[in-house]
mmCIF file of N, CA and C in Angstrom:
data_model
loop_
_atom_site.group_PDB
_atom_site.id
_atom_site.type_symbol
_atom_site.label_atom_id
_atom_site.label_comp_id
_atom_site.label_asym_id
_atom_site.label_seq_id
_atom_site.Cartn_x
_atom_site.Cartn_y
_atom_site.Cartn_z
ATOM 1 N N UNK Q 3 0.840 -1.171 0.000
ATOM 2 C CA UNK Q 3 0.000 0.000 0.000
ATOM 3 C C UNK Q 3 0.888 1.238 0.000
ATOM 4 N N UNK Q 4 0.576 2.172 -0.896
ATOM 5 C CA UNK Q 4 1.369 3.383 -1.005
ATOM 6 C C UNK Q 4 0.782 4.478 -0.134
ATOM 7 N N UNK Q 5 1.634 5.412 0.260
ATOM 8 C CA UNK Q 5 1.190 6.571 1.034
ATOM 9 C C UNK Q 5 0.488 7.565 0.113
ATOM 10 N N UNK Q 6 -0.129 8.558 0.682
ATOM 11 C CA UNK Q 6 -0.806 9.554 -0.132
ATOM 12 C C UNK Q 6 0.176 10.276 -1.039
ATOM 13 N N UNK Q 7 -0.319 10.669 -2.195
ATOM 14 C CA UNK Q 7 0.507 11.396 -3.153
ATOM 15 C C UNK Q 7 0.928 12.734 -2.554
ATOM 16 N N UNK Q 8 2.090 13.190 -2.989
ATOM 17 C CA UNK Q 8 2.614 14.428 -2.405
ATOM 18 C C UNK Q 8 1.709 15.625 -2.685
ATOM 19 N N UNK Q 9 0.969 15.603 -3.815
ATOM 20 C CA UNK Q 9 0.096 16.745 -4.092
ATOM 21 C C UNK Q 9 -1.154 16.746 -3.216
ATOM 22 N N UNK Q 10 -1.455 15.597 -2.581
ATOM 23 C CA UNK Q 10 -2.590 15.540 -1.675
ATOM 24 C C UNK Q 10 -2.255 16.124 -0.300
ATOM 25 N N UNK Q 11 -0.982 16.222 0.000
ATOM 26 C CA UNK Q 11 -0.555 16.748 1.287
ATOM 27 C C UNK Q 11 -0.599 18.271 1.264
ATOM 28 N N UNK Q 12 -0.980 18.893 2.373
ATOM 29 C CA UNK Q 12 -0.945 20.353 2.415
ATOM 30 C C UNK Q 12 0.476 20.856 2.230
ATOM 31 N N UNK Q 13 0.626 21.842 1.382
ATOM 32 C CA UNK Q 13 1.931 22.421 1.108
ATOM 33 C C UNK Q 13 2.072 23.709 1.912
ATOM 34 N N UNK Q 14 3.269 23.982 2.394
ATOM 35 C CA UNK Q 14 3.459 25.234 3.137
ATOM 36 C C UNK Q 14 3.260 26.426 2.204
ATOM 37 N N UNK Q 15 2.592 27.445 2.709
ATOM 38 C CA UNK Q 15 2.349 28.652 1.931
ATOM 39 C C UNK Q 15 3.584 29.533 1.957
ATOM 40 N N UNK Q 16 3.931 30.040 0.803
ATOM 41 C CA UNK Q 16 5.041 30.982 0.733
ATOM 42 C C UNK Q 16 4.536 32.336 1.189
ATOM 43 N N UNK Q 17 5.207 32.941 2.130
ATOM 44 C CA UNK Q 17 4.812 34.256 2.627
ATOM 45 C C UNK Q 17 5.213 35.338 1.643
ATOM 46 N N UNK Q 18 4.846 36.574 1.925
ATOM 47 C CA UNK Q 18 5.230 37.656 1.043
ATOM 48 C C UNK Q 18 6.741 37.785 0.982
ATOM 49 N N UNK Q 19 7.241 38.151 -0.160
ATOM 50 C CA UNK Q 19 8.677 38.298 -0.346
ATOM 51 C C UNK Q 19 9.196 39.437 0.528
ATOM 52 N N UNK Q 20 10.458 39.350 0.879
ATOM 53 C CA UNK Q 20 11.075 40.385 1.700
ATOM 54 C C UNK Q 20 10.973 41.725 0.974
ATOM 55 N N UNK Q 21 10.545 42.766 1.666
ATOM 56 C CA UNK Q 21 10.460 44.094 1.071
ATOM 57 C C UNK Q 21 9.125 44.393 0.416
ATOM 58 N N UNK Q 22 8.169 43.489 0.514
ATOM 59 C CA UNK Q 22 6.852 43.747 -0.057
ATOM 60 C C UNK Q 22 5.828 43.836 1.072
ATOM 61 N N UNK Q 23 4.689 44.374 0.738
ATOM 62 C CA UNK Q 23 3.610 44.461 1.711
ATOM 63 C C UNK Q 23 2.462 43.600 1.211
ATOM 64 N N UNK Q 24 1.688 43.093 2.140
ATOM 65 C CA UNK Q 24 0.562 42.247 1.774
ATOM 66 C C UNK Q 24 -0.491 43.090 1.053
ATOM 67 N N UNK Q 25 -1.117 42.538 0.016
ATOM 68 C CA UNK Q 25 -2.149 43.305 -0.698
ATOM 69 C C UNK Q 25 -3.342 43.583 0.207
ATOM 70 N N UNK Q 26 -3.972 44.716 -0.039
ATOM 71 C CA UNK Q 26 -5.171 45.079 0.710
ATOM 72 C C UNK Q 26 -6.337 44.209 0.274
ATOM 73 N N UNK Q 27 -7.259 44.008 1.190
ATOM 74 C CA UNK Q 27 -8.528 43.372 0.856
ATOM 75 C C UNK Q 27 -9.429 44.478 0.334
ATOM 76 N N UNK Q 28 -9.974 44.302 -0.865
ATOM 77 C CA UNK Q 28 -10.826 45.319 -1.477
ATOM 78 C C UNK Q 28 -12.291 44.985 -1.239
ATOM 79 N N UNK Q 29 -13.043 45.963 -0.750
ATOM 80 C CA UNK Q 29 -14.474 45.836 -0.508
ATOM 81 C C UNK Q 29 -15.152 46.869 -1.395
ATOM 82 N N UNK Q 30 -16.279 46.510 -1.984
ATOM 83 C CA UNK Q 30 -16.943 47.408 -2.930
ATOM 84 C C UNK Q 30 -17.835 48.427 -2.222
ATOM 85 N N UNK Q 31 -17.791 49.660 -2.706
ATOM 86 C CA UNK Q 31 -18.784 50.663 -2.344
ATOM 87 C C UNK Q 31 -19.979 50.414 -3.249
ATOM 88 N N UNK Q 32 -21.185 50.422 -2.694
ATOM 89 C CA UNK Q 32 -22.343 50.082 -3.511
ATOM 90 C C UNK Q 32 -23.459 51.109 -3.463
ATOM 91 N N UNK Q 33 -23.651 51.764 -2.340
ATOM 92 C CA UNK Q 33 -24.812 52.640 -2.230
ATOM 93 C C UNK Q 33 -24.464 54.067 -2.637
ATOM 94 N N UNK Q 34 -25.472 54.789 -3.074
ATOM 95 C CA UNK Q 34 -25.293 56.175 -3.487
ATOM 96 C C UNK Q 34 -24.769 57.018 -2.324
ATOM 97 N N UNK Q 35 -25.228 56.721 -1.131
ATOM 98 C CA UNK Q 35 -24.805 57.456 0.051
ATOM 99 C C UNK Q 35 -23.296 57.321 0.267
ATOM 100 N N UNK Q 36 -22.739 56.138 0.047
ATOM 101 C CA UNK Q 36 -21.299 55.934 0.194
ATOM 102 C C UNK Q 36 -20.522 56.743 -0.841
ATOM 103 N N UNK Q 37 -21.014 56.747 -2.083
ATOM 104 C CA UNK Q 37 -20.350 57.510 -3.140
ATOM 105 C C UNK Q 37 -20.405 59.006 -2.838
ATOM 106 N N UNK Q 38 -21.553 59.487 -2.365
ATOM 107 C CA UNK Q 38 -21.696 60.910 -2.055
ATOM 108 C C UNK Q 38 -20.814 61.324 -0.877
ATOM 109 N N UNK Q 39 -20.636 60.435 0.072
ATOM 110 C CA UNK Q 39 -19.758 60.738 1.207
ATOM 111 C C UNK Q 39 -18.321 60.938 0.743
ATOM 112 N N UNK Q 40 -17.856 60.087 -0.169
ATOM 113 C CA UNK Q 40 -16.495 60.223 -0.686
ATOM 114 C C UNK Q 40 -16.372 61.514 -1.495
ATOM 115 N N UNK Q 41 -17.368 61.815 -2.320
ATOM 116 C CA UNK Q 41 -17.342 63.049 -3.112
ATOM 117 C C UNK Q 41 -17.375 64.270 -2.189
ATOM 118 N N UNK Q 42 -18.076 64.171 -1.080
ATOM 119 C CA UNK Q 42 -18.172 65.272 -0.139
ATOM 120 C C UNK Q 42 -16.873 65.573 0.578
ATOM 121 N N UNK Q 43 -15.961 64.630 0.599
ATOM 122 C CA UNK Q 43 -14.667 64.850 1.239
ATOM 123 C C UNK Q 43 -13.808 65.820 0.436
ATOM 124 N N UNK Q 44 -14.146 66.035 -0.817
ATOM 125 C CA UNK Q 44 -13.464 66.992 -1.701
ATOM 126 C C UNK Q 44 -11.968 66.728 -1.806
ATOM 127 N N UNK Q 45 -11.607 65.483 -1.855
ATOM 128 C CA UNK Q 45 -10.212 65.097 -2.026
ATOM 129 C C UNK Q 45 -10.141 64.282 -3.310
ATOM 130 N N UNK Q 46 -9.634 64.920 -4.396
ATOM 131 C CA UNK Q 46 -9.637 64.237 -5.678
ATOM 132 C C UNK Q 46 -8.451 64.678 -6.506
ATOM 133 N N UNK Q 47 -8.141 63.850 -7.498
ATOM 134 C CA UNK Q 47 -7.107 64.188 -8.475
ATOM 135 C C UNK Q 47 -7.542 63.614 -9.817
ATOM 136 N N UNK Q 48 -7.381 64.430 -10.856
ATOM 137 C CA UNK Q 48 -7.811 64.027 -12.193
ATOM 138 C C UNK Q 48 -6.602 63.829 -13.094
ATOM 139 N N UNK Q 49 -6.618 62.735 -13.841
ATOM 140 C CA UNK Q 49 -5.600 62.452 -14.853
ATOM 141 C C UNK Q 49 -6.328 62.247 -16.175
ATOM 142 N N UNK Q 50 -5.602 62.130 -17.285
ATOM 143 C CA UNK Q 50 -6.287 61.936 -18.566
ATOM 144 C C UNK Q 50 -7.141 60.667 -18.616
ATOM 145 N N UNK Q 51 -6.770 59.638 -17.881
ATOM 146 C CA UNK Q 51 -7.484 58.370 -17.967
ATOM 147 C C UNK Q 51 -8.561 58.140 -16.930
ATOM 148 N N UNK Q 52 -8.508 58.855 -15.802
ATOM 149 C CA UNK Q 52 -9.474 58.612 -14.729
ATOM 150 C C UNK Q 52 -9.456 59.749 -13.729
ATOM 151 N N UNK Q 53 -10.451 59.745 -12.862
ATOM 152 C CA UNK Q 53 -10.472 60.657 -11.720
ATOM 153 C C UNK Q 53 -10.522 59.785 -10.471
ATOM 154 N N UNK Q 54 -9.724 60.151 -9.487
ATOM 155 C CA UNK Q 54 -9.692 59.413 -8.221
ATOM 156 C C UNK Q 54 -10.193 60.318 -7.114
ATOM 157 N N UNK Q 55 -11.176 59.853 -6.365
ATOM 158 C CA UNK Q 55 -11.655 60.542 -5.167
ATOM 159 C C UNK Q 55 -11.322 59.654 -3.978
ATOM 160 N N UNK Q 56 -11.000 60.274 -2.850
ATOM 161 C CA UNK Q 56 -10.622 59.491 -1.674
ATOM 162 C C UNK Q 56 -11.151 60.145 -0.410
ATOM 163 N N UNK Q 57 -11.425 59.304 0.584
ATOM 164 C CA UNK Q 57 -11.879 59.776 1.886
ATOM 165 C C UNK Q 57 -11.341 58.829 2.957
ATOM 166 N N UNK Q 58 -10.672 59.386 3.943
ATOM 167 C CA UNK Q 58 -10.135 58.579 5.041
ATOM 168 C C UNK Q 58 -11.266 58.172 5.983
ATOM 169 N N UNK Q 59 -11.162 56.958 6.507
ATOM 170 C CA UNK Q 59 -12.125 56.455 7.491
ATOM 171 C C UNK Q 59 -11.326 55.982 8.703
ATOM 172 N N UNK Q 60 -11.229 56.795 9.741
ATOM 173 C CA UNK Q 60 -10.379 56.443 10.882
ATOM 174 C C UNK Q 60 -10.833 55.201 11.643
ATOM 175 N N UNK Q 61 -12.105 54.841 11.548
ATOM 176 C CA UNK Q 61 -12.610 53.693 12.302
ATOM 177 C C UNK Q 61 -12.536 52.391 11.514
ATOM 178 N N UNK Q 62 -11.874 52.396 10.373
ATOM 179 C CA UNK Q 62 -11.903 51.221 9.496
ATOM 180 C C UNK Q 62 -10.675 50.331 9.671
ATOM 181 N N UNK Q 63 -10.739 49.196 9.036
ATOM 182 C CA UNK Q 63 -9.663 48.214 9.060
ATOM 183 C C UNK Q 63 -8.510 48.689 8.162
ATOM 184 N N UNK Q 64 -7.295 48.837 8.697
ATOM 185 C CA UNK Q 64 -6.175 49.302 7.869
ATOM 186 C C UNK Q 64 -5.702 48.266 6.849
ATOM 187 N N UNK Q 65 -6.187 47.033 6.941
ATOM 188 C CA UNK Q 65 -5.808 46.007 5.976
ATOM 189 C C UNK Q 65 -6.815 45.898 4.839
ATOM 190 N N UNK Q 66 -7.788 46.827 4.796
ATOM 191 C CA UNK Q 66 -8.810 46.787 3.748
ATOM 192 C C UNK Q 66 -9.033 48.196 3.212
ATOM 193 N N UNK Q 67 -9.508 48.247 1.983
ATOM 194 C CA UNK Q 67 -9.884 49.514 1.366
ATOM 195 C C UNK Q 67 -11.213 49.302 0.665
ATOM 196 N N UNK Q 68 -12.080 50.303 0.747
ATOM 197 C CA UNK Q 68 -13.351 50.222 0.036
ATOM 198 C C UNK Q 68 -13.197 50.969 -1.283
ATOM 199 N N UNK Q 69 -13.673 50.357 -2.365
ATOM 200 C CA UNK Q 69 -13.481 50.917 -3.695
ATOM 201 C C UNK Q 69 -14.805 50.924 -4.436
ATOM 202 N N UNK Q 70 -15.085 52.031 -5.120
ATOM 203 C CA UNK Q 70 -16.277 52.148 -5.953
ATOM 204 C C UNK Q 70 -15.888 52.601 -7.347
ATOM 205 N N UNK Q 71 -16.718 52.274 -8.319
ATOM 206 C CA UNK Q 71 -16.442 52.588 -9.721
ATOM 207 C C UNK Q 71 -17.675 53.230 -10.332
ATOM 208 N N UNK Q 72 -17.457 54.242 -11.161
ATOM 209 C CA UNK Q 72 -18.581 54.876 -11.818
ATOM 210 C C UNK Q 72 -18.160 55.397 -13.182
ATOM 211 N N UNK Q 73 -19.131 55.432 -14.082
ATOM 212 C CA UNK Q 73 -18.921 55.974 -15.426
ATOM 213 C C UNK Q 73 -20.220 56.646 -15.851
ATOM 214 N N UNK Q 74 -20.165 57.933 -16.118
ATOM 215 C CA UNK Q 74 -21.368 58.653 -16.519
ATOM 216 C C UNK Q 74 -21.618 58.467 -18.017
ATOM 217 N N UNK Q 75 -22.744 58.964 -18.482
ATOM 218 C CA UNK Q 75 -23.069 58.834 -19.897
ATOM 219 C C UNK Q 75 -22.152 59.668 -20.781
ATOM 220 N N UNK Q 76 -21.416 60.590 -20.194
ATOM 221 C CA UNK Q 76 -20.436 61.355 -20.970
ATOM 222 C C UNK Q 76 -19.330 60.455 -21.515
ATOM 223 N N UNK Q 77 -19.103 59.339 -20.836
ATOM 224 C CA UNK Q 77 -18.047 58.409 -21.246
ATOM 225 C C UNK Q 77 -18.394 57.746 -22.575
ATOM 226 N N UNK Q 78 -19.665 57.466 -22.804
ATOM 227 C CA UNK Q 78 -20.082 56.821 -24.049
ATOM 228 C C UNK Q 78 -21.344 56.016 -23.828
ATOM 229 N N UNK Q 79 -21.610 55.140 -24.797
ATOM 230 C CA UNK Q 79 -22.808 54.308 -24.683
ATOM 231 C C UNK Q 79 -22.598 53.221 -23.625
ATOM 232 N N UNK Q 80 -23.599 52.379 -23.422
ATOM 233 C CA UNK Q 80 -23.549 51.381 -22.351
ATOM 234 C C UNK Q 80 -22.366 50.431 -22.511
ATOM 235 N N UNK Q 81 -22.075 50.039 -23.738
ATOM 236 C CA UNK Q 81 -20.962 49.117 -23.974
ATOM 237 C C UNK Q 81 -19.644 49.768 -23.562
ATOM 238 N N UNK Q 82 -19.455 51.019 -23.937
ATOM 239 C CA UNK Q 82 -18.227 51.736 -23.603
ATOM 240 C C UNK Q 82 -18.117 51.964 -22.101
ATOM 241 N N UNK Q 83 -19.223 52.326 -21.462
ATOM 242 C CA UNK Q 83 -19.193 52.537 -20.003
ATOM 243 C C UNK Q 83 -18.859 51.243 -19.273
ATOM 244 N N UNK Q 84 -19.444 50.133 -19.701
ATOM 245 C CA UNK Q 84 -19.154 48.846 -19.052
ATOM 246 C C UNK Q 84 -17.701 48.451 -19.249
ATOM 247 N N UNK Q 85 -17.162 48.689 -20.448
ATOM 248 C CA UNK Q 85 -15.758 48.368 -20.689
ATOM 249 C C UNK Q 85 -14.865 49.224 -19.794
ATOM 250 N N UNK Q 86 -15.188 50.507 -19.690
ATOM 251 C CA UNK Q 86 -14.396 51.408 -18.848
ATOM 252 C C UNK Q 86 -14.424 50.940 -17.391
ATOM 253 N N UNK Q 87 -15.588 50.549 -16.885
ATOM 254 C CA UNK Q 87 -15.681 50.084 -15.493
ATOM 255 C C UNK Q 87 -14.939 48.764 -15.288
ATOM 256 N N UNK Q 88 -14.981 47.875 -16.266
ATOM 257 C CA UNK Q 88 -14.207 46.621 -16.159
ATOM 258 C C UNK Q 88 -12.717 46.925 -16.058
ATOM 259 N N UNK Q 89 -12.253 47.883 -16.863
ATOM 260 C CA UNK Q 89 -10.841 48.243 -16.829
ATOM 261 C C UNK Q 89 -10.480 48.886 -15.488
ATOM 262 N N UNK Q 90 -11.379 49.696 -14.929
ATOM 263 C CA UNK Q 90 -11.119 50.303 -13.619
ATOM 264 C C UNK Q 90 -11.074 49.246 -12.519
ATOM 265 N N UNK Q 91 -11.950 48.234 -12.608
ATOM 266 C CA UNK Q 91 -11.926 47.155 -11.607
ATOM 267 C C UNK Q 91 -10.606 46.393 -11.676
ATOM 268 N N UNK Q 92 -10.127 46.099 -12.880
ATOM 269 C CA UNK Q 92 -8.849 45.405 -13.038
ATOM 270 C C UNK Q 92 -7.701 46.271 -12.518
ATOM 271 N N UNK Q 93 -7.799 47.558 -12.768
ATOM 272 C CA UNK Q 93 -6.776 48.493 -12.309
ATOM 273 C C UNK Q 93 -6.736 48.547 -10.781
ATOM 274 N N UNK Q 94 -7.900 48.575 -10.154
ATOM 275 C CA UNK Q 94 -7.964 48.608 -8.691
ATOM 276 C C UNK Q 94 -7.366 47.333 -8.099
ATOM 277 N N UNK Q 95 -7.678 46.195 -8.699
ATOM 278 C CA UNK Q 95 -7.126 44.928 -8.198
ATOM 279 C C UNK Q 95 -5.609 44.908 -8.338
ATOM 280 N N UNK Q 96 -5.104 45.588 -9.353
ATOM 281 C CA UNK Q 96 -3.673 45.615 -9.602
ATOM 282 C C UNK Q 96 -2.962 46.668 -8.748
ATOM 283 N N UNK Q 97 -3.423 47.900 -8.786
ATOM 284 C CA UNK Q 97 -2.698 49.006 -8.163
ATOM 285 C C UNK Q 97 -3.175 49.299 -6.738
ATOM 286 N N UNK Q 98 -4.473 49.467 -6.556
ATOM 287 C CA UNK Q 98 -4.976 49.848 -5.232
ATOM 288 C C UNK Q 98 -4.651 48.765 -4.200
ATOM 289 N N UNK Q 99 -4.855 47.511 -4.564
ATOM 290 C CA UNK Q 99 -4.613 46.424 -3.613
ATOM 291 C C UNK Q 99 -3.150 46.351 -3.180
ATOM 292 N N UNK Q 100 -2.234 46.689 -4.063
ATOM 293 C CA UNK Q 100 -0.816 46.526 -3.752
ATOM 294 C C UNK Q 100 -0.121 47.807 -3.301
ATOM 295 N N UNK Q 101 -0.585 48.977 -3.763
ATOM 296 C CA UNK Q 101 0.181 50.198 -3.531
ATOM 297 C C UNK Q 101 -0.524 51.235 -2.667
ATOM 298 N N UNK Q 102 -1.837 51.147 -2.502
ATOM 299 C CA UNK Q 102 -2.584 52.195 -1.800
ATOM 300 C C UNK Q 102 -2.652 51.913 -0.300
ATOM 301 N N UNK Q 103 -2.917 52.958 0.460
ATOM 302 C CA UNK Q 103 -3.072 52.827 1.907
ATOM 303 C C UNK Q 103 -4.426 52.212 2.236
ATOM 304 N N UNK Q 104 -4.477 51.491 3.336
ATOM 305 C CA UNK Q 104 -5.720 50.898 3.792
ATOM 306 C C UNK Q 104 -6.516 51.882 4.639
ATOM 307 N N UNK Q 105 -7.756 51.527 4.915
ATOM 308 C CA UNK Q 105 -8.607 52.370 5.740
ATOM 309 C C UNK Q 105 -9.128 53.594 5.009
ATOM 310 N N UNK Q 106 -9.125 53.553 3.696
ATOM 311 C CA UNK Q 106 -9.544 54.688 2.866
ATOM 312 C C UNK Q 106 -10.639 54.204 1.922
ATOM 313 N N UNK Q 107 -11.600 55.091 1.641
ATOM 314 C CA UNK Q 107 -12.587 54.834 0.589
ATOM 315 C C UNK Q 107 -12.081 55.481 -0.689
ATOM 316 N N UNK Q 108 -12.057 54.717 -1.776
ATOM 317 C CA UNK Q 108 -11.616 55.215 -3.073
ATOM 318 C C UNK Q 108 -12.774 55.114 -4.058
ATOM 319 N N UNK Q 109 -12.944 56.137 -4.885
ATOM 320 C CA UNK Q 109 -13.886 56.072 -5.997
ATOM 321 C C UNK Q 109 -13.104 56.376 -7.256
ATOM 322 N N UNK Q 110 -13.144 55.442 -8.214
ATOM 323 C CA UNK Q 110 -12.505 55.634 -9.505
ATOM 324 C C UNK Q 110 -13.588 55.988 -10.508
ATOM 325 N N UNK Q 111 -13.443 57.142 -11.130
ATOM 326 C CA UNK Q 111 -14.435 57.636 -12.069
ATOM 327 C C UNK Q 111 -13.845 57.576 -13.466
ATOM 328 N N UNK Q 112 -14.563 56.919 -14.366
ATOM 329 C CA UNK Q 112 -14.108 56.777 -15.742
ATOM 330 C C UNK Q 112 -14.216 58.105 -16.479
ATOM 331 N N UNK Q 113 -13.296 58.321 -17.396
ATOM 332 C CA UNK Q 113 -13.339 59.456 -18.301
ATOM 333 C C UNK Q 113 -13.428 58.903 -19.717
ATOM 334 N N UNK Q 114 -13.596 59.768 -20.704
ATOM 335 C CA UNK Q 114 -13.773 59.289 -22.071
ATOM 336 C C UNK Q 114 -12.590 58.450 -22.539
ATOM 337 N N UNK Q 115 -11.395 58.753 -22.082
ATOM 338 C CA UNK Q 115 -10.216 58.010 -22.516
ATOM 339 C C UNK Q 115 -10.030 56.677 -21.798
ATOM 340 N N UNK Q 116 -10.766 56.430 -20.736
ATOM 341 C CA UNK Q 116 -10.557 55.212 -19.945
ATOM 342 C C UNK Q 116 -10.724 53.952 -20.780
ATOM 343 N N UNK Q 117 -11.702 53.913 -21.655
ATOM 344 C CA UNK Q 117 -11.986 52.703 -22.423
ATOM 345 C C UNK Q 117 -10.941 52.435 -23.500
ATOM 346 N N UNK Q 118 -10.226 53.472 -23.958
ATOM 347 C CA UNK Q 118 -9.297 53.285 -25.074
ATOM 348 C C UNK Q 118 -7.832 53.470 -24.692
ATOM 349 N N UNK Q 119 -7.557 54.065 -23.574
ATOM 350 C CA UNK Q 119 -6.174 54.324 -23.147
ATOM 351 C C UNK Q 119 -5.489 53.008 -22.813
ATOM 352 N N UNK Q 120 -4.198 52.913 -23.087
ATOM 353 C CA UNK Q 120 -3.480 51.670 -22.805
ATOM 354 C C UNK Q 120 -3.483 51.409 -21.297
ATOM 355 N N UNK Q 121 -3.458 50.127 -20.939
ATOM 356 C CA UNK Q 121 -3.531 49.759 -19.528
ATOM 357 C C UNK Q 121 -2.303 50.253 -18.771
ATOM 358 N N UNK Q 122 -1.149 50.271 -19.426
ATOM 359 C CA UNK Q 122 0.066 50.760 -18.779
ATOM 360 C C UNK Q 122 -0.071 52.244 -18.425
ATOM 361 N N UNK Q 123 -0.667 53.029 -19.323
ATOM 362 C CA UNK Q 123 -0.876 54.446 -19.035
ATOM 363 C C UNK Q 123 -1.926 54.639 -17.953
ATOM 364 N N UNK Q 124 -2.967 53.799 -17.937
ATOM 365 C CA UNK Q 124 -3.964 53.877 -16.869
ATOM 366 C C UNK Q 124 -3.332 53.562 -15.515
ATOM 367 N N UNK Q 125 -2.471 52.548 -15.494
ATOM 368 C CA UNK Q 125 -1.771 52.187 -14.256
ATOM 369 C C UNK Q 125 -0.921 53.365 -13.780
ATOM 370 N N UNK Q 126 -0.241 54.015 -14.705
ATOM 371 C CA UNK Q 126 0.566 55.182 -14.368
ATOM 372 C C UNK Q 126 -0.319 56.336 -13.869
ATOM 373 N N UNK Q 127 -1.475 56.534 -14.510
ATOM 374 C CA UNK Q 127 -2.415 57.576 -14.073
ATOM 375 C C UNK Q 127 -2.857 57.344 -12.633
ATOM 376 N N UNK Q 128 -3.227 56.115 -12.306
ATOM 377 C CA UNK Q 128 -3.712 55.824 -10.957
ATOM 378 C C UNK Q 128 -2.587 55.957 -9.931
ATOM 379 N N UNK Q 129 -1.396 55.501 -10.276
ATOM 380 C CA UNK Q 129 -0.263 55.633 -9.368
ATOM 381 C C UNK Q 129 0.068 57.105 -9.128
ATOM 382 N N UNK Q 130 0.001 57.907 -10.188
ATOM 383 C CA UNK Q 130 0.237 59.348 -10.050
ATOM 384 C C UNK Q 130 -0.807 59.984 -9.147
ATOM 385 N N UNK Q 131 -2.076 59.632 -9.355
ATOM 386 C CA UNK Q 131 -3.151 60.194 -8.542
ATOM 387 C C UNK Q 131 -2.978 59.803 -7.073
ATOM 388 N N UNK Q 132 -2.649 58.554 -6.812
ATOM 389 C CA UNK Q 132 -2.422 58.120 -5.427
ATOM 390 C C UNK Q 132 -1.256 58.882 -4.808
ATOM 391 N N UNK Q 133 -0.206 59.079 -5.577
ATOM 392 C CA UNK Q 133 0.950 59.817 -5.080
ATOM 393 C C UNK Q 133 0.626 61.269 -4.783
ATOM 394 N N UNK Q 134 -0.118 61.906 -5.661
ATOM 395 C CA UNK Q 134 -0.462 63.320 -5.463
ATOM 396 C C UNK Q 134 -1.388 63.513 -4.262
ATOM 397 N N UNK Q 135 -2.222 62.517 -3.994
ATOM 398 C CA UNK Q 135 -3.098 62.584 -2.815
ATOM 399 C C UNK Q 135 -2.409 62.042 -1.563
ATOM 400 N N UNK Q 136 -1.146 61.658 -1.706
ATOM 401 C CA UNK Q 136 -0.338 61.105 -0.609
ATOM 402 C C UNK Q 136 -0.974 59.855 0.000
ATOM 403 N N UNK Q 137 -1.385 58.957 -0.883
ATOM 404 C CA UNK Q 137 -2.038 57.728 -0.434
ATOM 405 C C UNK Q 137 -1.268 56.477 -0.836
ATOM 406 N N UNK Q 138 -0.046 56.635 -1.319
ATOM 407 C CA UNK Q 138 0.792 55.475 -1.640
ATOM 408 C C UNK Q 138 1.426 54.961 -0.357
ATOM 409 N N UNK Q 139 1.482 53.648 -0.224
ATOM 410 C CA UNK Q 139 2.192 53.089 0.928
ATOM 411 C C UNK Q 139 3.543 52.583 0.439
ATOM 412 N N UNK Q 140 4.490 52.631 1.306
ATOM 413 C CA UNK Q 140 5.846 52.224 0.966
ATOM 414 C C UNK Q 140 6.047 50.757 1.297
ATOM 415 N N UNK Q 141 6.899 50.102 0.518
ATOM 416 C CA UNK Q 141 7.240 48.713 0.805
ATOM 417 C C UNK Q 141 8.138 48.680 2.028
ATOM 418 N N UNK Q 142 7.857 47.740 2.921
ATOM 419 C CA UNK Q 142 8.669 47.616 4.138
ATOM 420 C C UNK Q 142 9.865 46.725 3.860
ATOM 421 N N UNK Q 143 11.056 47.118 4.332
ATOM 422 C CA UNK Q 143 12.247 46.276 4.111
ATOM 423 C C UNK Q 143 12.229 45.016 4.936
#
């Protein structure tokens, strides 16, 4: 009788690499009241590809960030707006989860260029906006 296969055994999880920080847990903003609260904080930065609004929440979990996405009809028809929001969701999973501070509400607002701008430029736009709002977190050594 043979022992269990090695792939059936639990494998040790590799921890985060030295000098990196654990990604934030992203929670969605869903209600109009939440979006209006972030807009009311009047903390925003606009780039060619997107607009970022942010609001600090002192009572929140520093290992999580709440994120909302919106695209008005100025962006284009329904297909274009949906594509823009999909790209913003992918961008948030990539940049906000890894580089942004926790305990903050973020709203990413699509602009007309969001649907057609290259993803690398969108990533740069979001990183610039986070930096200008002083919401980038540094990697720990």
